XYZ file of C-alpha atoms in Angstrom:
387
model
C 163.079 -28.350 117.273
C 159.847 -29.194 119.263
C 158.097 -32.207 118.676
C 155.137 -32.462 116.403
C 152.162 -32.164 118.885
C 153.921 -29.557 120.670
C 154.289 -27.808 117.130
C 150.460 -28.515 115.675
C 149.022 -27.025 119.814
C 150.468 -24.261 118.735
C 148.500 -23.250 115.418
C 145.941 -21.421 115.009
C 146.452 -19.072 118.279
C 143.589 -19.196 119.728
C 143.585 -16.395 121.923
C 143.087 -13.942 119.048
C 139.384 -15.627 119.278
C 138.767 -14.065 122.469
C 140.388 -10.322 121.558
C 138.826 -10.739 118.482
C 135.365 -10.916 120.246
C 136.460 -8.268 122.439
C 136.946 -6.043 120.287
C 133.125 -6.184 118.835
C 131.543 -5.024 122.274
C 130.121 -1.604 122.500
C 133.324 0.759 123.810
C 131.342 1.373 127.254
C 131.918 -2.722 127.895
C 135.116 -3.130 127.169
C 137.015 0.553 127.535
C 140.555 -0.790 127.142
C 140.429 -0.994 123.391
C 143.447 0.120 122.937
C 145.484 -2.722 124.528
C 144.176 -5.286 123.066
C 143.930 -4.326 119.879
C 148.020 -3.763 120.594
C 148.070 -7.077 121.555
C 146.856 -8.859 118.383
C 148.565 -6.871 116.001
C 151.810 -7.779 118.066
C 150.365 -11.546 117.540
C 150.032 -10.257 113.779
C 153.381 -9.364 113.870
C 155.789 -11.199 115.898
C 154.071 -14.774 113.777
C 154.289 -13.067 110.057
C 150.046 -13.435 110.261
C 150.345 -10.967 106.969
C 147.090 -12.830 105.710
C 145.930 -11.957 109.349
C 146.821 -8.359 109.437
C 145.772 -7.108 106.478
C 142.028 -9.245 106.988
C 142.227 -8.179 110.617
C 142.477 -4.813 110.280
C 140.193 -4.118 107.015
C 137.589 -5.926 109.863
C 137.691 -3.496 112.440
C 138.919 0.041 110.157
C 142.001 -0.029 111.272
C 144.605 1.733 109.687
C 147.667 -0.498 107.868
C 150.912 0.029 108.051
C 152.533 -0.382 104.444
C 155.766 -0.911 105.793
C 154.310 -3.073 108.110
C 152.338 -5.017 105.982
C 155.265 -5.118 103.498
C 157.473 -6.842 105.747
C 155.854 -9.372 106.641
C 154.487 -10.926 103.261
C 158.677 -10.214 102.549
C 158.850 -13.443 105.617
C 156.228 -14.857 104.547
C 157.495 -15.330 101.195
C 161.142 -16.366 101.372
C 159.352 -18.807 104.073
C 157.082 -21.026 101.626
C 160.447 -20.733 99.445
C 162.140 -22.654 102.029
C 158.953 -24.630 102.295
C 158.828 -25.302 98.927
C 162.444 -26.226 98.625
C 162.218 -29.112 101.866
C 159.457 -30.451 100.306
C 161.049 -30.465 96.511
C 164.529 -32.043 98.459
C 162.588 -34.515 100.610
C 160.472 -35.735 97.911
C 164.127 -36.561 95.366
C 166.188 -37.423 98.457
C 164.758 -39.111 101.498
C 162.115 -41.045 103.268
C 158.597 -40.911 103.614
C 158.783 -39.575 106.548
C 161.043 -36.782 105.778
C 158.636 -36.071 103.184
C 155.859 -36.203 105.735
C 157.376 -33.526 107.461
C 158.537 -31.093 104.845
C 154.248 -31.183 104.122
C 153.856 -30.705 107.752
C 156.035 -27.990 108.344
C 154.349 -25.996 105.419
C 150.998 -26.608 106.393
C 151.424 -25.558 109.798
C 153.272 -22.487 107.649
C 149.840 -21.873 106.326
C 147.531 -21.821 109.272
C 149.593 -19.539 111.392
C 149.518 -16.852 109.448
C 145.764 -17.287 108.662
C 145.217 -18.470 105.071
C 142.534 -21.436 105.739
C 142.380 -22.677 102.522
C 145.657 -23.002 101.914
C 146.266 -24.752 105.492
C 143.253 -27.437 104.752
C 144.595 -28.361 101.124
C 147.502 -29.482 102.977
C 147.128 -30.569 106.077
C 144.500 -33.285 104.145
C 147.717 -33.332 102.197
C 150.195 -34.403 105.280
C 147.414 -36.702 106.486
C 147.743 -39.407 103.347
C 150.803 -39.477 103.907
C 149.969 -40.336 107.219
C 150.574 -44.104 108.955
C 150.287 -43.015 113.151
C 147.006 -42.973 114.975
C 148.351 -40.433 117.294
C 149.850 -38.242 114.574
C 146.604 -37.896 112.232
C 144.451 -37.447 115.171
C 146.894 -34.474 115.958
C 146.209 -33.100 112.277
C 142.561 -33.257 113.026
C 142.698 -31.985 116.485
C 143.928 -28.738 114.825
C 142.131 -28.454 112.350
C 138.980 -28.301 114.421
C 140.421 -25.432 116.640
C 140.352 -24.363 112.898
C 136.942 -24.552 113.054
C 136.972 -22.381 115.429
C 139.221 -20.008 114.860
C 137.069 -19.594 111.886
C 133.809 -20.248 113.039
C 133.429 -22.506 110.539
C 131.089 -25.649 112.138
C 130.930 -27.993 109.335
C 134.219 -28.125 109.617
C 134.666 -28.660 113.371
C 131.673 -31.681 113.099
C 133.747 -32.963 109.888
C 136.607 -33.704 112.023
C 135.065 -34.358 115.509
C 133.925 -37.224 113.276
C 136.755 -38.346 111.745
C 138.782 -38.245 115.296
C 136.376 -40.347 117.150
C 135.715 -42.896 114.201
C 139.949 -42.927 114.385
C 140.352 -43.668 118.069
C 137.552 -46.165 118.808
C 140.532 -48.229 117.152
C 143.252 -46.747 119.874
C 143.781 -47.233 123.512
C 145.671 -43.404 123.992
C 143.036 -42.083 126.548
C 145.237 -38.724 126.640
C 144.085 -37.760 123.298
C 140.528 -39.239 123.948
C 139.877 -37.286 126.885
C 141.190 -34.374 124.855
C 138.987 -35.070 121.918
C 135.935 -35.098 124.763
C 137.310 -30.934 125.492
C 136.747 -30.562 121.941
C 133.412 -31.956 121.187
C 131.768 -30.554 125.114
C 133.550 -26.817 124.007
C 132.027 -27.040 120.695
C 128.392 -28.626 122.310
C 128.870 -25.841 124.808
C 128.379 -23.050 121.028
C 125.533 -24.799 120.051
C 123.695 -24.733 123.546
C 123.934 -27.971 124.220
C 124.568 -27.454 127.657
C 123.749 -31.328 129.471
C 126.045 -32.598 126.564
C 129.001 -29.730 126.864
C 128.026 -30.822 130.941
C 129.085 -34.256 130.852
C 131.798 -34.394 128.204
C 133.572 -32.098 130.357
C 133.264 -34.109 133.263
C 134.169 -37.031 131.184
C 137.369 -35.667 130.884
C 137.697 -33.144 134.160
C 140.491 -35.641 135.936
C 143.045 -35.901 133.081
C 142.761 -32.188 131.221
C 145.591 -31.576 129.332
C 143.460 -29.861 126.531
C 145.674 -26.201 127.516
C 145.772 -25.261 123.798
C 141.551 -24.890 123.749
C 142.098 -22.528 126.855
C 143.514 -23.259 130.696
C 141.811 -25.483 133.488
C 140.045 -22.286 135.421
C 138.208 -21.705 132.430
C 137.864 -25.295 131.961
C 136.032 -25.126 135.012
C 134.069 -22.072 134.151
C 132.622 -23.922 131.369
C 131.828 -27.584 133.556
C 130.192 -25.656 136.448
C 127.990 -23.696 134.281
C 127.390 -26.299 131.705
C 126.497 -28.533 135.152
C 124.073 -25.987 136.354
C 122.161 -25.202 134.348
C 121.738 -29.031 132.807
C 121.594 -31.474 136.984
C 119.098 -32.129 139.313
C 120.376 -31.116 142.939
C 121.885 -34.502 143.620
C 124.051 -34.722 140.626
C 125.237 -31.500 141.017
C 126.740 -32.016 144.596
C 128.093 -35.218 143.663
C 129.549 -35.026 140.226
C 130.065 -30.812 140.488
C 129.803 -29.631 144.156
C 132.365 -32.163 145.783
C 134.808 -32.813 143.278
C 138.039 -31.965 144.229
C 139.173 -30.960 140.642
C 136.371 -28.631 140.632
C 137.268 -27.446 143.780
C 141.187 -26.912 143.264
C 140.092 -23.473 140.326
C 136.361 -22.532 141.317
C 137.298 -19.543 143.419
C 139.686 -18.413 140.929
C 136.147 -17.221 138.828
C 133.953 -14.741 140.269
C 130.742 -15.631 142.136
C 131.308 -19.671 140.714
C 131.883 -20.681 143.431
C 129.075 -17.973 145.357
C 126.225 -19.258 142.365
C 125.978 -22.654 142.634
C 126.444 -23.223 146.631
C 124.316 -20.507 147.309
C 121.661 -21.962 144.247
C 121.992 -25.936 146.332
C 121.649 -24.358 149.876
C 118.521 -22.398 149.222
C 119.812 -19.496 149.532
C 117.643 -17.587 147.013
C 118.588 -14.017 147.672
C 122.196 -14.235 147.113
C 121.900 -16.768 144.447
C 120.177 -13.451 142.179
C 122.905 -11.596 143.517
C 125.480 -13.619 141.978
C 123.225 -14.522 138.798
C 123.020 -11.429 137.923
C 127.294 -11.260 138.406
C 127.721 -14.304 137.074
C 125.294 -12.684 133.501
C 127.963 -9.818 132.925
C 130.823 -11.849 132.555
C 129.271 -14.874 130.591
C 128.924 -10.908 128.489
C 132.565 -10.853 128.051
C 133.191 -14.352 126.051
C 133.025 -15.519 122.830
C 131.193 -19.024 123.012
C 128.923 -17.912 126.015
C 127.321 -14.668 125.119
C 125.473 -15.551 122.988
C 123.520 -17.714 125.428
C 123.601 -15.884 128.474
C 119.355 -15.065 128.179
C 119.057 -18.593 127.880
C 120.932 -19.480 130.590
C 119.927 -16.892 133.202
C 116.404 -18.169 131.909
C 116.755 -21.525 132.498
C 118.599 -20.551 135.941
C 115.759 -19.029 136.887
C 113.273 -21.565 136.441
C 115.554 -24.285 138.352
C 115.467 -21.711 140.986
C 111.968 -21.062 141.044
C 110.898 -24.967 141.224
C 113.455 -26.000 143.524
C 111.683 -23.584 146.084
C 108.224 -24.780 145.389
C 108.591 -28.639 145.543
C 108.221 -27.241 149.358
C 105.376 -26.070 149.690
C 101.568 -27.104 148.371
C 101.405 -22.932 148.506
C 103.326 -19.537 149.304
C 102.330 -16.116 148.955
C 103.840 -14.195 146.471
C 104.736 -12.190 148.505
C 107.033 -14.329 151.789
C 108.331 -15.750 148.176
C 109.334 -12.330 146.298
C 110.877 -11.660 150.606
C 113.213 -14.392 149.653
C 114.123 -13.837 145.984
C 114.940 -10.632 147.115
C 112.863 -9.584 144.571
C 109.357 -7.034 144.301
C 106.089 -8.680 143.656
C 105.561 -7.574 140.346
C 107.981 -8.905 139.307
C 107.707 -12.398 140.660
C 104.081 -12.206 139.553
C 105.090 -11.614 136.033
C 108.153 -13.845 135.916
C 106.165 -17.145 137.145
C 103.063 -16.800 135.216
C 104.953 -16.528 131.667
C 106.982 -19.273 132.820
C 103.772 -21.571 134.401
C 101.836 -20.381 130.744
C 104.761 -21.641 128.836
C 104.316 -24.943 130.479
C 108.003 -24.177 132.367
C 106.429 -24.737 135.982
C 103.673 -26.530 137.300
C 102.645 -24.164 139.672
C 99.068 -21.559 138.968
C 98.700 -18.155 141.167
C 96.050 -16.857 142.659
C 95.399 -13.222 141.625
C 93.130 -12.497 144.181
C 94.847 -14.147 147.507
C 97.947 -13.406 146.312
C 99.218 -17.024 146.819
C 100.976 -20.069 144.507
C 100.037 -22.941 144.937
C 102.120 -25.792 143.310
C 100.374 -28.318 140.716
C 102.318 -32.075 140.739
C 102.752 -33.042 137.448
C 100.867 -36.512 137.146
C 102.894 -39.293 135.418
C 100.490 -40.803 133.717
C 98.454 -37.796 132.235
C 101.988 -37.054 130.225
C 102.269 -40.646 129.165
C 98.368 -40.966 128.050
C 99.791 -37.188 125.590
C 102.665 -38.506 124.328
C 100.903 -41.598 123.102
C 98.269 -39.552 121.828
C 100.865 -38.000 121.019
C 102.600 -40.395 119.164
C 99.337 -42.657 117.984
C 97.522 -39.817 116.061
C 100.252 -39.688 112.734
C 100.945 -43.550 112.521
C 96.133 -43.297 112.542
C 96.393 -41.084 110.102
C 98.689 -42.909 107.726
C 97.508 -46.875 108.486
C 94.414 -45.269 106.791
C 95.543 -43.485 103.953
C 97.270 -47.716 104.200
C 93.863 -49.027 103.941
C 91.991 -46.704 101.226
C 94.696 -46.692 98.642
C 94.929 -50.795 98.955
C 91.134 -50.357 99.139
């Protein structure tokens, strides 16, 4: 029999999140949908997931095999009957730990087959019967994974908060590090790249959250969230030279090349690998919706890094360095400059880009005015009321 922690880690089946996402992409992008469909249905049948089997077939318009569905439902009914008998028997004859275990088994059953609301209800009952801090956190982490599985942000955030509160009272560093990975994954979904990077890098030396994803995927997320968040010096220290990163970065195509070409100012190579990484991000459930933003930020970083070395440079020279056309670069820089993302100006007549250093004093004055104006207005209103 599995230990409780390992039993919980097996549910829900997180790989189904990615398989389901791939099925939503265009056929031109995903050419092996038949194989993916077979993988989904194989898991649903093996784990006797009658509710999930019904819902996934309905979502994608797959024909339901009535005989298969009947078999799954019968199996679920039989298993549920045994679980209810186990609860009844434990409540009549056993102690608190046996009663709790019976409720846990029923919780895991509902989670496994895809009955979200019933699983949450039973997990809450199990939680109320739990004394151990470690066991409480394991239950909360399972509910967080359910939040990821069912795309329920509120469920994720509520249980992340609860887990962190409980772990403050504990010296359980293994679970503390695992919850950082969960929080980093959640931040990545919300496009909070810097927060995600910090959570990931804080836990990279002791990564054990394999129930979410494997170590290669963890390094992939860590590098992408870091490269778009940290200045060049931090990137070198925290990522490029990190032995934990180096052990797996080569397993992700173009990832090492993107990271090092940016750091080494090899901008033509950088652009080539950025395009390849963009294509890969499209196939990732979490990253796909952020790929345009990511690539935009990466271009801003690269252009800004290049321009730091010059007071002025010709558009022609810069375009050649990046391996793009002058017209494309002109449009790119104009858009980023007008949006305040790059501190420079373009001399259209001379075809020259001139850098303009940000004046910290002016920025400070602007911030004071921004904060001060509303405050002055409130003081004036208060004065009128008092008068």
